[in-house]
Short mmCIF file of C-alpha atoms in Angstrom, two decimals:
data_model
loop_
_atom_site.label_atom_id
_atom_site.label_comp_id
_atom_site.label_asym_id
_atom_site.label_seq_id
_atom_site.Cartn_x
_atom_site.Cartn_y
_atom_site.Cartn_z
CA MET K 1 -8.52 -15.92 -9.26
CA THR K 2 -6.55 -12.89 -10.41
CA ALA K 3 -7.33 -9.53 -8.80
CA SER K 4 -8.75 -6.83 -11.05
CA ASN K 5 -6.57 -3.82 -11.75
CA SER K 6 -8.85 -1.65 -9.61
CA GLU K 7 -8.53 -4.09 -6.68
CA THR K 8 -4.74 -4.09 -7.09
CA LEU K 9 -4.71 -0.28 -7.13
CA ARG K 10 -6.85 -0.03 -4.00
CA ARG K 11 -4.47 -2.37 -2.16
CA PHE K 12 -1.45 -0.36 -3.42
CA ILE K 13 -2.90 2.98 -2.29
CA ASP K 14 -3.76 1.59 1.14
CA ALA K 15 -0.52 -0.29 1.80
CA VAL K 16 2.04 2.02 0.22
CA TRP K 17 0.62 5.54 0.27
CA ASN K 18 -1.63 5.36 3.35
CA LYS K 19 0.34 3.00 5.59
CA GLY K 20 3.84 3.73 4.27
CA GLU K 21 4.67 0.06 3.63
CA LEU K 22 7.38 0.93 1.10
CA ASP K 23 8.80 -2.59 0.97
CA ALA K 24 5.51 -3.72 -0.58
CA ILE K 25 6.09 -1.66 -3.75
CA GLU K 26 7.74 -4.43 -5.77
CA GLY K 27 4.63 -6.60 -5.52
CA PHE K 28 2.54 -3.97 -7.27
CA LEU K 29 4.81 -2.49 -9.94
CA ALA K 30 5.69 -3.25 -13.53
CA PRO K 31 9.47 -3.04 -14.22
CA ALA K 32 9.14 0.64 -15.19
CA TYR K 33 6.79 3.27 -13.73
CA ALA K 34 6.16 6.31 -15.97
CA ILE K 35 4.94 9.57 -14.48
CA ARG K 36 3.33 10.89 -17.66
CA HIS K 37 1.64 14.03 -16.33
CA ASP K 38 1.77 15.34 -12.77
CA PRO K 39 2.23 19.15 -12.76
CA GLY K 40 4.07 20.39 -9.69
CA ASP K 41 5.58 16.99 -8.94
CA PRO K 42 9.40 17.02 -9.17
CA TRP K 43 9.21 13.57 -10.79
CA ASP K 44 6.83 14.68 -13.57
CA GLY K 45 7.95 13.18 -16.89
CA LYS K 46 10.31 10.66 -15.32
CA THR K 47 10.31 6.88 -15.55
CA LEU K 48 11.25 5.13 -12.32
CA ASP K 49 12.11 1.63 -11.23
CA ALA K 50 10.82 0.26 -7.90
CA ALA K 51 13.70 1.83 -5.95
CA GLY K 52 13.06 5.21 -7.57
CA LEU K 53 9.34 5.10 -6.83
CA ARG K 54 10.06 3.99 -3.26
CA GLU K 55 12.29 7.07 -2.80
CA ARG K 56 9.65 9.36 -4.37
CA ILE K 57 6.99 8.07 -2.00
CA ARG K 58 9.33 8.25 1.01
CA ILE K 59 10.13 11.90 0.27
CA SER K 60 6.48 12.73 -0.45
CA ARG K 61 5.26 11.11 2.79
CA ALA K 62 7.98 12.54 5.06
CA PRO K 63 6.26 15.86 5.88
CA PHE K 64 2.86 14.13 6.12
CA PRO K 65 3.44 10.71 7.75
CA ASP K 66 -0.22 10.31 8.74
CA GLN K 67 -1.53 11.03 5.24
CA ARG K 68 -4.63 9.24 4.05
CA PHE K 69 -6.04 8.93 0.54
CA THR K 70 -9.74 8.18 0.29
CA ILE K 71 -10.90 6.88 -3.08
CA LEU K 72 -14.24 8.50 -3.91
CA ASN K 73 -14.78 6.88 -7.33
CA CYS K 74 -12.95 4.26 -9.30
CA PHE K 75 -13.44 3.35 -12.96
CA GLU K 76 -11.64 0.56 -14.79
CA ASP K 77 -11.31 0.37 -18.57
CA GLY K 78 -8.94 -2.25 -19.93
CA ASP K 79 -5.42 -1.49 -18.72
CA GLN K 80 -6.37 1.83 -17.12
CA VAL K 81 -7.95 2.66 -13.78
CA ALA K 82 -9.16 6.19 -13.00
CA ILE K 83 -9.68 7.29 -9.42
CA PHE K 84 -11.06 10.47 -7.92
CA TRP K 85 -9.69 10.97 -4.43
CA THR K 86 -9.33 13.17 -1.39
CA TRP K 87 -6.20 13.41 0.70
CA GLU K 88 -5.86 14.49 4.32
CA ALA K 89 -2.75 14.82 6.43
CA THR K 90 -1.06 16.70 9.24
CA HIS K 91 1.94 18.86 8.30
CA GLN K 92 4.54 17.28 10.61
CA GLY K 93 7.77 17.78 8.63
CA ASP K 94 9.50 20.64 6.85
CA ILE K 95 8.85 21.48 3.21
CA PRO K 96 11.06 24.14 1.59
CA GLY K 97 9.56 27.45 2.68
CA PHE K 98 7.14 25.80 5.12
CA PRO K 99 8.48 24.53 8.45
CA ALA K 100 6.38 21.85 10.15
CA SER K 101 3.22 23.53 11.41
CA GLY K 102 1.00 20.78 12.80
CA LYS K 103 -1.80 22.00 10.50
CA SER K 104 -4.39 19.65 9.10
CA ILE K 105 -4.23 19.84 5.30
CA ALA K 106 -6.59 18.50 2.64
CA MET K 107 -6.70 18.32 -1.16
CA SER K 108 -8.44 16.47 -3.94
CA GLY K 109 -7.43 15.12 -7.30
CA ALA K 110 -7.86 12.59 -10.05
CA THR K 111 -5.36 10.01 -11.24
CA ILE K 112 -5.40 7.60 -14.16
CA TYR K 113 -3.13 4.61 -13.56
CA SER K 114 -1.93 2.40 -16.38
CA PHE K 115 -1.29 -1.32 -15.96
CA GLU K 116 0.83 -3.91 -17.74
CA ASP K 117 0.12 -7.59 -17.03
CA GLY K 118 -1.73 -6.71 -13.82
CA LYS K 119 1.09 -4.48 -12.50
CA ILE K 120 1.00 -0.69 -12.11
CA ALA K 121 3.07 0.92 -14.89
CA GLY K 122 2.49 4.65 -14.38
CA HIS K 123 0.07 7.48 -13.89
CA TRP K 124 -1.39 10.72 -15.28
CA GLN K 125 -2.62 13.04 -12.52
CA VAL K 126 -4.11 16.38 -11.61
CA ALA K 127 -4.06 17.45 -7.96
CA ASP K 128 -4.74 20.67 -6.05
CA ARG K 129 -1.15 21.34 -4.95
CA LEU K 130 -1.79 25.10 -5.00
CA GLY K 131 -4.54 24.59 -2.44
CA VAL K 132 -2.07 22.74 -0.21
CA MET K 133 0.42 25.63 -0.43
CA GLN K 134 -2.37 28.12 0.37
CA GLN K 135 -3.37 26.10 3.44
CA LEU K 136 0.25 25.94 4.60
CA ALA K 137 0.67 29.71 4.13
CA GLN K 138 -2.37 30.60 6.29
CA ARG K 139 -1.52 31.75 9.76
#
């Protein structure tokens, strides 16, 4: 039995984003991964291969190695899966302008993932990155 796209996405979020199992990326991805809309993300508008996405996730996780996404809602429609999520992490590594602080940080967002032949092919996302920066700036 083939996994649904939403099941595949849940496994991807848990293994790759939450646990940092970057070598697992190839098993989840289509040949090209398009970041269609992700304001504030340096990769916004880019199309990546597995190595490029692995590097993006490595860099994104570095300051927050204990990060955890919690999927609040998940909706599947054809080749798209929408999730509403929360994210929590401890600021353990430097970000330009924000040296590691040990602060607990949280944000929320929504992401629509697209799939091709059961593989993740990209996303469109809105996330509260400003809220993260405000939390980091608090003394």
